[in-house]
Protein backbone atom coordinates (compact mmCIF):
# COMPACT_ATOMS: atom_id res chain seq x y z
CA UNK A 1 0.00 0.00 0.00
CA UNK A 2 1.12 3.54 -0.77
CA UNK A 3 1.30 5.67 2.36
CA UNK A 4 2.30 9.32 2.78
CA UNK A 5 2.41 10.71 6.32
CA UNK A 6 3.33 14.38 6.74
CA UNK A 7 3.43 16.22 10.04
CA UNK A 8 5.13 19.12 11.77
CA UNK A 9 4.79 22.11 14.01
CA UNK A 10 6.08 25.57 14.89
CA UNK A 11 7.00 27.43 18.04
CA UNK A 12 8.06 30.97 18.82
CA UNK A 13 8.07 33.81 21.27
CA UNK A 14 10.26 35.98 23.50
CA UNK A 15 13.08 34.43 25.45
CA UNK A 16 13.48 36.50 28.60
CA UNK A 17 16.98 36.39 30.05
CA UNK A 18 17.45 37.12 33.77
CA UNK A 19 18.62 40.59 34.81
CA UNK A 20 17.79 42.06 31.39
CA UNK A 21 14.96 44.41 30.56
CA UNK A 22 11.96 42.98 28.74
CA UNK A 23 12.50 45.36 25.85
CA UNK A 24 15.89 43.67 25.30
CA UNK A 25 14.45 40.18 25.05
CA UNK A 26 15.70 37.58 22.66
CA UNK A 27 13.04 36.29 20.28
CA UNK A 28 13.16 32.71 19.08
CA UNK A 29 11.20 30.95 16.35
CA UNK A 30 11.45 27.43 14.99
CA UNK A 31 9.66 24.80 13.00
CA UNK A 32 9.86 21.10 12.16
CA UNK A 33 8.44 19.04 9.30
CA UNK A 34 8.54 15.26 8.86
CA UNK A 35 7.49 13.11 5.92
CA UNK A 36 7.25 9.31 5.78
CA UNK A 37 6.58 7.75 2.37
CA UNK A 38 6.13 4.02 1.77
CA UNK A 39 5.64 2.88 -1.82
CA UNK A 40 5.66 -0.39 -3.74
CA UNK A 41 8.83 -1.45 -5.51
CA UNK A 42 8.33 -4.24 -8.04
CA UNK A 43 11.87 -5.31 -8.92
CA UNK A 44 12.37 -7.82 -11.73
CA UNK A 45 15.56 -9.68 -12.53
CA UNK A 46 17.04 -12.59 -14.44
CA UNK A 47 18.83 -14.84 -11.95
CA UNK A 48 20.56 -18.22 -12.40
CA UNK A 49 18.47 -21.33 -11.90
CA UNK A 50 19.54 -24.14 -9.57
CA UNK A 51 20.70 -26.16 -12.60
CA UNK A 52 22.72 -23.24 -13.98
CA UNK A 53 24.47 -22.80 -10.63
CA UNK A 54 25.65 -26.40 -11.12
CA UNK A 55 26.88 -25.58 -14.63
CA UNK A 56 23.94 -27.16 -16.47
CA UNK A 57 22.64 -24.85 -19.20
CA UNK A 58 20.90 -27.58 -21.20
CA UNK A 59 17.59 -25.72 -20.93
CA UNK A 60 19.09 -23.01 -23.16
CA UNK A 61 18.95 -23.92 -26.84
CA UNK A 62 21.80 -21.54 -27.70
CA UNK A 63 25.11 -23.47 -27.75
CA UNK A 64 27.87 -22.43 -25.35
CA UNK A 65 31.37 -22.68 -26.80
CA UNK A 66 34.47 -23.65 -24.84
CA UNK A 67 36.95 -20.75 -25.10
CA UNK A 68 39.84 -23.13 -24.37
CA UNK A 69 39.23 -24.96 -27.68
CA UNK A 70 39.64 -21.87 -29.85
CA UNK A 71 41.78 -22.16 -32.96
CA UNK A 72 42.92 -19.29 -35.16
CA UNK A 73 43.52 -18.77 -38.83
CA UNK A 74 46.97 -17.84 -40.14
CA UNK A 75 45.92 -14.19 -40.11
CA UNK A 76 45.07 -14.39 -36.41
CA UNK A 77 41.30 -14.37 -36.80
CA UNK A 78 39.16 -16.86 -34.86
CA UNK A 79 38.58 -20.08 -36.78
CA UNK A 80 36.58 -22.49 -34.62
CA UNK A 81 35.58 -23.30 -31.05
CA UNK A 82 34.02 -26.50 -29.79
CA UNK A 83 30.64 -26.34 -28.04
CA UNK A 84 30.24 -27.81 -24.56
CA UNK A 85 28.50 -31.16 -24.60
CA UNK A 86 24.84 -30.66 -23.64
CA UNK A 87 25.69 -27.07 -22.70
CA UNK A 88 27.24 -28.28 -19.44
CA UNK A 89 30.13 -26.15 -18.21
CA UNK A 90 30.48 -27.74 -14.75
CA UNK A 91 34.11 -28.67 -15.38
CA UNK A 92 35.03 -24.98 -15.73
CA UNK A 93 33.12 -23.51 -12.79
CA UNK A 94 35.09 -21.42 -10.34
CA UNK A 95 34.33 -22.32 -6.73
CA UNK A 96 34.55 -18.70 -5.51
CA UNK A 97 32.17 -17.50 -8.22
CA UNK A 98 29.69 -20.24 -7.38
CA UNK A 99 29.84 -19.39 -3.67
CA UNK A 100 29.16 -15.70 -4.40
CA UNK A 101 26.28 -16.52 -6.74
CA UNK A 102 24.64 -18.92 -4.29
CA UNK A 103 24.96 -16.40 -1.44
CA UNK A 104 23.55 -13.39 -3.30
CA UNK A 105 21.17 -14.66 -6.00
CA UNK A 106 17.65 -15.65 -4.89
CA UNK A 107 15.93 -18.63 -6.47
CA UNK A 108 13.69 -17.85 -9.47
CA UNK A 109 10.03 -17.39 -8.52
CA UNK A 110 8.50 -16.77 -11.94
CA UNK A 111 7.71 -19.31 -14.62
CA UNK A 112 9.34 -18.72 -18.02
CA UNK A 113 7.48 -16.17 -20.12
CA UNK A 114 5.44 -14.57 -17.33
CA UNK A 115 7.64 -11.46 -17.59
CA UNK A 116 9.81 -11.47 -20.72
CA UNK A 117 13.49 -11.50 -19.86
CA UNK A 118 12.93 -12.07 -16.14
CA UNK A 119 12.41 -15.05 -13.86
CA UNK A 120 12.37 -13.28 -10.50
CA UNK A 121 10.03 -10.69 -8.98
CA UNK A 122 10.54 -8.93 -5.64
CA UNK A 123 7.42 -7.11 -4.43
CA UNK A 124 9.23 -5.14 -1.76
CA UNK A 125 8.86 -1.52 -0.80
CA UNK A 126 10.78 1.74 -0.91
CA UNK A 127 10.84 4.01 2.13
CA UNK A 128 11.57 7.70 1.99
CA UNK A 129 12.09 9.50 5.30
CA UNK A 130 12.37 13.28 5.43
CA UNK A 131 13.07 15.40 8.50
CA UNK A 132 13.71 19.13 8.33
CA UNK A 133 13.87 21.77 11.04
CA UNK A 134 14.99 25.34 11.48
CA UNK A 135 15.51 27.70 14.40
CA UNK A 136 16.13 31.43 14.37
CA UNK A 137 16.90 33.83 17.20
CA UNK A 138 16.65 37.64 16.96
CA UNK A 139 17.88 40.34 19.30
CA UNK A 140 18.18 44.11 19.28
CA UNK A 141 21.16 45.22 21.33
CA UNK A 142 20.07 48.81 21.11
CA UNK A 143 18.14 51.23 18.92
CA UNK A 144 20.88 51.04 16.25
CA UNK A 145 22.04 47.43 16.45
CA UNK A 146 20.04 44.33 15.42
CA UNK A 147 21.19 40.75 15.30
CA UNK A 148 19.91 37.34 14.22
CA UNK A 149 21.26 33.80 13.86
CA UNK A 150 19.63 30.86 12.10
CA UNK A 151 20.34 27.16 11.60
CA UNK A 152 18.47 24.81 9.25
CA UNK A 153 18.99 21.07 8.96
CA UNK A 154 17.52 18.42 6.64
CA UNK A 155 17.99 14.65 6.53
CA UNK A 156 16.56 12.38 3.86
CA UNK A 157 17.30 8.62 4.20
CA UNK A 158 15.96 6.52 1.31
CA UNK A 159 15.84 2.72 1.51
CA UNK A 160 15.11 0.32 -1.34
CA UNK A 161 15.54 -3.35 -2.12
CA UNK A 162 16.26 -4.95 -5.49
CA UNK A 163 17.72 -8.36 -4.76
CA UNK A 164 16.90 -9.31 -1.14
CA UNK A 165 20.60 -9.86 -0.46
CA UNK A 166 21.53 -6.32 -1.55
CA UNK A 167 19.48 -3.66 0.29
CA UNK A 168 20.38 -0.05 -0.44
CA UNK A 169 20.31 2.96 1.84
CA UNK A 170 21.11 6.47 0.63
CA UNK A 171 21.22 9.29 3.14
CA UNK A 172 21.20 12.96 2.18
CA UNK A 173 22.14 15.41 4.93
CA UNK A 174 22.22 19.18 4.49
CA UNK A 175 22.88 21.90 7.07
CA UNK A 176 22.73 25.66 6.57
CA UNK A 177 23.54 28.38 9.09
CA UNK A 178 23.65 32.17 8.99
CA UNK A 179 24.61 34.99 11.37
CA UNK A 180 23.81 38.63 10.63
CA UNK A 181 24.21 41.96 12.38
CA UNK A 182 23.08 45.38 11.18
CA UNK A 183 24.29 48.67 12.63
CA UNK A 184 22.50 51.90 11.77
CA UNK A 185 24.78 54.95 11.82
CA UNK A 186 22.21 57.46 10.56
CA UNK A 187 18.82 57.49 8.88
CA UNK A 188 20.60 57.20 5.52
CA UNK A 189 23.61 55.00 6.35
CA UNK A 190 23.84 51.47 7.76
CA UNK A 191 26.17 48.47 7.49
CA UNK A 192 25.18 44.80 7.56
CA UNK A 193 27.69 42.05 8.22
CA UNK A 194 26.62 38.50 7.43
CA UNK A 195 28.24 35.06 7.51
CA UNK A 196 26.85 31.85 6.05
CA UNK A 197 27.81 28.19 6.20
CA UNK A 198 26.46 25.27 4.18
CA UNK A 199 27.37 21.62 4.78
CA UNK A 200 26.36 18.75 2.49
CA UNK A 201 27.06 15.09 3.17
CA UNK A 202 25.27 12.55 0.93
CA UNK A 203 26.14 8.92 1.74
CA UNK A 204 25.40 5.81 -0.31
CA UNK A 205 25.45 2.20 0.84
CA UNK A 206 24.52 -1.14 -0.74
CA UNK A 207 25.06 -3.96 1.72
CA UNK A 208 24.48 -7.65 2.07
CA UNK A 209 26.14 -10.73 3.56
CA UNK A 210 29.89 -10.70 4.04
CA UNK A 211 30.91 -12.96 1.15
CA UNK A 212 34.14 -11.01 0.73
CA UNK A 213 35.68 -12.71 3.77
CA UNK A 214 34.09 -16.13 3.41
CA UNK A 215 35.26 -16.54 -0.21
CA UNK A 216 38.72 -14.99 0.12
CA UNK A 217 37.92 -12.03 -2.15
CA UNK A 218 39.08 -9.76 0.66
CA UNK A 219 42.66 -10.74 -0.23
CA UNK A 220 42.32 -8.98 -3.58
CA UNK A 221 40.00 -6.16 -2.52
CA UNK A 222 40.93 -4.79 0.93
CA UNK A 223 38.20 -3.38 3.20
CA UNK A 224 36.90 0.04 2.22
CA UNK A 225 38.01 2.59 4.82
CA UNK A 226 39.59 -0.39 6.62
CA UNK A 227 36.22 -1.51 8.01
CA UNK A 228 33.66 -2.19 5.25
CA UNK A 229 34.14 -5.66 3.72
CA UNK A 230 32.47 -5.15 0.35
CA UNK A 231 32.10 -7.18 -2.81
CA UNK A 232 33.23 -5.46 -6.03
CA UNK A 233 30.76 -5.03 -8.86
CA UNK A 234 30.22 -8.21 -10.91
CA UNK A 235 28.49 -7.93 -14.28
CA UNK A 236 27.40 -11.07 -16.16
CA UNK A 237 25.79 -10.21 -19.51
CA UNK A 238 22.12 -11.15 -19.46
CA UNK A 239 21.90 -11.57 -15.70
CA UNK A 240 21.28 -9.01 -12.97
CA UNK A 241 24.59 -7.67 -11.68
CA UNK A 242 25.94 -8.11 -8.18
CA UNK A 243 27.95 -5.83 -5.94
CA UNK A 244 28.21 -3.96 -2.68
CA UNK A 245 29.25 -0.36 -2.25
CA UNK A 246 29.89 2.39 0.26
CA UNK A 247 30.58 5.99 -0.66
CA UNK A 248 30.03 9.63 0.13
CA UNK A 249 30.19 12.96 -1.66
CA UNK A 250 31.13 14.79 1.50
CA UNK A 251 31.21 16.33 3.86
CA UNK A 252 31.62 19.47 1.77
CA UNK A 253 31.52 22.98 3.18
CA UNK A 254 30.64 26.29 1.56
CA UNK A 255 31.40 29.53 3.38
CA UNK A 256 30.11 32.95 2.41
CA UNK A 257 30.34 36.40 3.91
CA UNK A 258 29.30 39.95 3.13
Coordinates of N, CA, C and O in Angstrom, one line a residue, residues 95-186:
X95 N 35.0 -22.1 -8.0 CA 34.3 -22.3 -6.7 C 34.0 -21.0 -6.0 O 32.9 -20.9 -5.4
X96 N 34.8 -20.0 -6.1 CA 34.6 -18.7 -5.5 C 33.4 -18.0 -6.2 O 32.5 -17.5 -5.5
X97 N 33.3 -18.1 -7.5 CA 32.2 -17.5 -8.2 C 30.9 -18.2 -7.9 O 29.8 -17.5 -7.7
X98 N 30.9 -19.5 -7.7 CA 29.7 -20.2 -7.4 C 29.2 -19.9 -6.0 O 28.1 -19.7 -5.7
X99 N 30.2 -19.8 -5.0 CA 29.8 -19.4 -3.7 C 29.2 -18.0 -3.6 O 28.2 -17.8 -2.9
X100 N 29.7 -17.0 -4.4 CA 29.2 -15.7 -4.4 C 27.8 -15.7 -5.0 O 26.8 -15.1 -4.5
X101 N 27.6 -16.5 -6.1 CA 26.3 -16.5 -6.7 C 25.2 -17.2 -5.8 O 24.1 -16.7 -5.7
X102 N 25.6 -18.2 -5.2 CA 24.6 -18.9 -4.3 C 24.3 -18.1 -3.1 O 23.2 -18.1 -2.6
X103 N 25.2 -17.2 -2.6 CA 25.0 -16.4 -1.4 C 24.1 -15.2 -1.8 O 23.3 -14.7 -0.9
X104 N 24.2 -14.7 -3.0 CA 23.5 -13.4 -3.3 C 22.3 -13.5 -4.2 O 21.5 -12.7 -4.2
X105 N 22.3 -14.5 -5.1 CA 21.2 -14.7 -6.0 C 20.0 -15.4 -5.3 O 20.2 -16.5 -4.8
X106 N 18.8 -14.9 -5.4 CA 17.7 -15.6 -4.9 C 17.3 -16.7 -5.9 O 17.7 -16.6 -7.1
X107 N 16.4 -17.6 -5.5 CA 15.9 -18.6 -6.5 C 14.9 -18.0 -7.3 O 14.1 -17.1 -6.9
X108 N 14.8 -18.4 -8.6 CA 13.7 -17.8 -9.5 C 12.3 -18.1 -8.9 O 12.1 -19.2 -8.3
X109 N 11.4 -17.2 -9.0 CA 10.0 -17.4 -8.5 C 9.0 -17.1 -9.6 O 7.8 -17.0 -9.3
X110 N 9.4 -17.0 -10.8 CA 8.5 -16.8 -11.9 C 8.7 -17.9 -13.0 O 9.8 -18.2 -13.3
X111 N 7.6 -18.3 -13.5 CA 7.7 -19.3 -14.6 C 8.2 -18.6 -15.9 O 8.0 -17.4 -16.1
X112 N 8.9 -19.3 -16.8 CA 9.3 -18.7 -18.0 C 8.2 -18.1 -18.8 O 7.1 -18.7 -19.0
X113 N 8.5 -16.9 -19.3 CA 7.5 -16.2 -20.1 C 6.5 -15.3 -19.4 O 5.8 -14.5 -20.0
X114 N 6.4 -15.4 -18.1 CA 5.4 -14.6 -17.3 C 5.8 -13.1 -17.5 O 5.0 -12.3 -17.8
X115 N 7.1 -12.8 -17.3 CA 7.6 -11.5 -17.6 C 8.8 -11.7 -18.5 O 9.8 -12.3 -18.1
X116 N 8.7 -11.2 -19.8 CA 9.8 -11.5 -20.7 C 11.2 -11.0 -20.2 O 11.3 -9.9 -19.7
X117 N 12.1 -11.9 -20.3 CA 13.5 -11.5 -19.9 C 13.7 -11.5 -18.4 O 14.8 -11.1 -17.9
X118 N 12.8 -12.0 -17.6 CA 12.9 -12.1 -16.1 C 12.4 -13.4 -15.6 O 11.4 -13.9 -16.1
X119 N 13.0 -13.9 -14.5 CA 12.4 -15.1 -13.9 C 12.3 -14.8 -12.4 O 12.1 -15.8 -11.6
X120 N 12.5 -13.6 -11.9 CA 12.4 -13.3 -10.5 C 11.7 -11.9 -10.3 O 11.9 -11.0 -11.0
X121 N 10.8 -11.9 -9.3 CA 10.0 -10.7 -9.0 C 10.1 -10.5 -7.5 O 9.7 -11.4 -6.7
X122 N 10.5 -9.3 -7.0 CA 10.5 -8.9 -5.6 C 9.5 -7.8 -5.4 O 9.7 -6.7 -5.9
X123 N 8.5 -8.1 -4.7 CA 7.4 -7.1 -4.4 C 7.7 -6.5 -3.1 O 6.9 -6.6 -2.1
X124 N 8.8 -5.8 -3.0 CA 9.2 -5.1 -1.8 C 8.7 -3.7 -1.7 O 7.7 -3.4 -2.4
X125 N 9.3 -2.9 -0.9 CA 8.9 -1.5 -0.8 C 10.0 -0.6 -0.7 O 11.1 -1.0 -0.3
X126 N 9.8 0.7 -1.1 CA 10.8 1.7 -0.9 C 10.3 2.6 0.2 O 9.1 2.8 0.4
X127 N 11.2 3.1 1.1 CA 10.8 4.0 2.1 C 11.6 5.3 2.0 O 12.8 5.3 1.7
X128 N 11.0 6.4 2.1 CA 11.6 7.7 2.0 C 11.2 8.5 3.3 O 10.1 8.8 3.5
X129 N 12.3 8.8 4.0 CA 12.1 9.5 5.3 C 12.7 10.9 5.2 O 13.8 11.0 4.7
X130 N 11.9 11.9 5.6 CA 12.4 13.3 5.4 C 12.1 14.0 6.7 O 11.0 14.1 7.2
X131 N 13.2 14.6 7.3 CA 13.1 15.4 8.5 C 13.8 16.7 8.3 O 15.0 16.7 7.9
X132 N 13.1 17.8 8.5 CA 13.7 19.1 8.3 C 13.3 20.0 9.5 O 12.1 20.0 9.9
X133 N 14.2 20.8 10.0 CA 13.9 21.8 11.0 C 14.7 23.0 10.9 O 15.8 23.0 10.2
X134 N 14.3 24.1 11.5 CA 15.0 25.3 11.5 C 14.7 26.1 12.7 O 13.6 26.1 13.3
X135 N 15.7 26.8 13.2 CA 15.5 27.7 14.4 C 16.2 29.0 14.2 O 17.3 29.0 13.6
X136 N 15.6 30.1 14.5 CA 16.1 31.4 14.4 C 16.0 32.2 15.7 O 14.9 32.1 16.3
X137 N 17.0 33.0 16.0 CA 16.9 33.8 17.2 C 17.3 35.3 16.8 O 18.2 35.5 16.0
X138 N 16.5 36.2 17.3 CA 16.6 37.6 17.0 C 16.9 38.4 18.2 O 16.3 38.1 19.3
X139 N 17.7 39.5 18.1 CA 17.9 40.3 19.3 C 18.3 41.7 18.8 O 18.9 41.9 17.8
X140 N 17.8 42.7 19.6 CA 18.2 44.1 19.3 C 19.0 44.6 20.5 O 18.5 44.8 21.6
X141 N 20.3 44.8 20.3 CA 21.2 45.2 21.3 C 20.9 46.7 21.7 O 21.3 47.1 22.8
X142 N 20.4 47.4 20.8 CA 20.1 48.8 21.1 C 19.3 49.4 20.0 O 18.9 48.7 19.0
X143 N 19.0 50.7 20.0 CA 18.1 51.2 18.9 C 18.8 51.2 17.6 O 18.2 51.3 16.5
X144 N 20.2 51.0 17.5 CA 20.9 51.0 16.3 C 21.6 49.7 15.9 O 22.3 49.7 14.9
X145 N 21.3 48.7 16.7 CA 22.0 47.4 16.5 C 21.1 46.2 16.6 O 20.5 45.9 17.6
X146 N 20.9 45.5 15.4 CA 20.0 44.3 15.4 C 20.9 43.1 15.0 O 21.8 43.2 14.2
X147 N 20.4 42.0 15.5 CA 21.2 40.7 15.3 C 20.2 39.6 15.1 O 19.2 39.5 15.7
X148 N 20.6 38.6 14.3 CA 19.9 37.3 14.2 C 20.9 36.2 13.8 O 21.9 36.5 13.2
X149 N 20.5 35.0 14.2 CA 21.3 33.8 13.9 C 20.2 32.7 13.5 O 19.2 32.6 14.2
X150 N 20.6 31.9 12.5 CA 19.6 30.9 12.1 C 20.4 29.6 11.7 O 21.5 29.7 11.2
X151 N 19.8 28.4 12.0 CA 20.3 27.2 11.6 C 19.2 26.3 11.1 O 18.1 26.3 11.6
X152 N 19.5 25.7 9.9 CA 18.5 24.8 9.3 C 19.1 23.5 8.9 O 20.3 23.4 8.5
X153 N 18.4 22.4 9.2 CA 19.0 21.1 9.0 C 18.0 20.2 8.3 O 16.8 20.2 8.6
X154 N 18.4 19.3 7.4 CA 17.5 18.4 6.6 C 18.2 17.1 6.5 O 19.4 17.0 6.1
X155 N 17.5 16.0 6.7 CA 18.0 14.7 6.5 C 17.0 13.9 5.7 O 15.8 14.0 6.0
X156 N 17.5 13.1 4.8 CA 16.6 12.4 3.9 C 17.1 11.0 3.6 O 17.7 10.7 2.5
X157 N 16.9 10.0 4.5 CA 17.3 8.6 4.2 C 16.3 8.0 3.2 O 15.1 8.1 3.4
X158 N 16.8 7.2 2.3 CA 16.0 6.5 1.3 C 16.4 5.1 1.2 O 17.6 4.8 0.9
X159 N 15.5 4.1 1.5 CA 15.8 2.7 1.5 C 15.1 2.0 0.4 O 13.9 2.3 0.2
X160 N 15.7 1.1 -0.3 CA 15.1 0.3 -1.3 C 15.7 -1.1 -1.4 O 16.9 -1.3 -0.9
X161 N 15.0 -2.0 -2.0 CA 15.5 -3.4 -2.1 C 15.3 -3.8 -3.5 O 14.2 -3.8 -4.0
X162 N 16.4 -4.3 -4.2 CA 16.3 -5.0 -5.5 C 16.3 -6.4 -5.2 O 15.3 -7.1 -5.0
X163 N 17.5 -7.0 -5.2 CA 17.7 -8.4 -4.8 C 17.7 -8.3 -3.2 O 18.2 -7.4 -2.6
X164 N 17.0 -9.3 -2.6 CA 16.9 -9.3 -1.1 C 18.3 -9.3 -0.4 O 18.4 -8.8 0.7
X165 N 19.3 -9.8 -1.1 CA 20.6 -9.9 -0.5 C 21.4 -8.5 -0.6 O 22.5 -8.4 0.0
X166 N 20.8 -7.6 -1.3 CA 21.5 -6.3 -1.5 C 20.7 -5.1 -1.3 O 20.3 -4.3 -2.2
X167 N 20.3 -4.9 0.0 CA 19.5 -3.7 0.3 C 20.3 -2.4 0.2 O 21.5 -2.4 0.4
X168 N 19.7 -1.3 -0.2 CA 20.4 0.0 -0.4 C 19.8 1.0 0.5 O 18.6 1.1 0.7
X169 N 20.7 1.8 1.0 CA 20.3 3.0 1.8 C 21.1 4.2 1.5 O 22.4 4.2 1.6
X170 N 20.5 5.2 1.0 CA 21.1 6.5 0.6 C 20.6 7.5 1.6 O 19.4 7.6 1.9
X171 N 21.6 8.3 2.2 CA 21.2 9.3 3.1 C 21.7 10.6 2.7 O 22.9 10.8 2.4
X172 N 20.8 11.6 2.6 CA 21.2 13.0 2.2 C 21.1 13.9 3.4 O 20.0 14.0 4.0
X173 N 22.1 14.6 3.7 CA 22.1 15.4 4.9 C 22.7 16.8 4.5 O 23.8 16.9 4.0
X174 N 21.9 17.8 4.8 CA 22.2 19.2 4.5 C 22.0 20.1 5.7 O 21.0 20.0 6.4
X175 N 23.0 20.9 6.0 CA 22.9 21.9 7.1 C 23.3 23.3 6.6 O 24.2 23.4 5.8
X176 N 22.5 24.3 7.0 CA 22.7 25.7 6.6 C 22.6 26.6 7.8 O 21.7 26.4 8.6
X177 N 23.6 27.5 8.0 CA 23.5 28.4 9.1 C 23.9 29.8 8.6 O 24.7 30.0 7.7
X178 N 23.4 30.8 9.3 CA 23.7 32.2 9.0 C 23.7 33.0 10.3 O 22.9 32.8 11.2
X179 N 24.5 34.0 10.3 CA 24.6 35.0 11.4 C 24.7 36.4 10.7 O 25.4 36.6 9.8
X180 N 23.9 37.3 11.2 CA 23.8 38.6 10.6 C 23.7 39.7 11.7 O 23.0 39.5 12.7
X181 N 24.3 40.8 11.5 CA 24.2 42.0 12.4 C 24.2 43.2 11.5 O 25.0 43.4 10.6
X182 N 23.2 44.1 11.9 CA 23.1 45.4 11.2 C 23.2 46.5 12.2 O 22.6 46.6 13.2
X183 N 24.1 47.5 11.8 CA 24.3 48.7 12.6 C 23.9 49.9 11.8 O 24.3 50.1 10.7
X184 N 23.0 50.7 12.4 CA 22.5 51.9 11.8 C 23.3 53.1 12.3 O 23.2 53.4 13.5
X185 N 24.0 53.8 11.4 CA 24.8 54.9 11.8 C 24.0 56.2 11.7 O 24.2 57.2 12.5
X186 N 23.1 56.3 10.7 CA 22.2 57.5 10.6 C 21.0 57.0 9.8 O 20.9 55.9 9.3

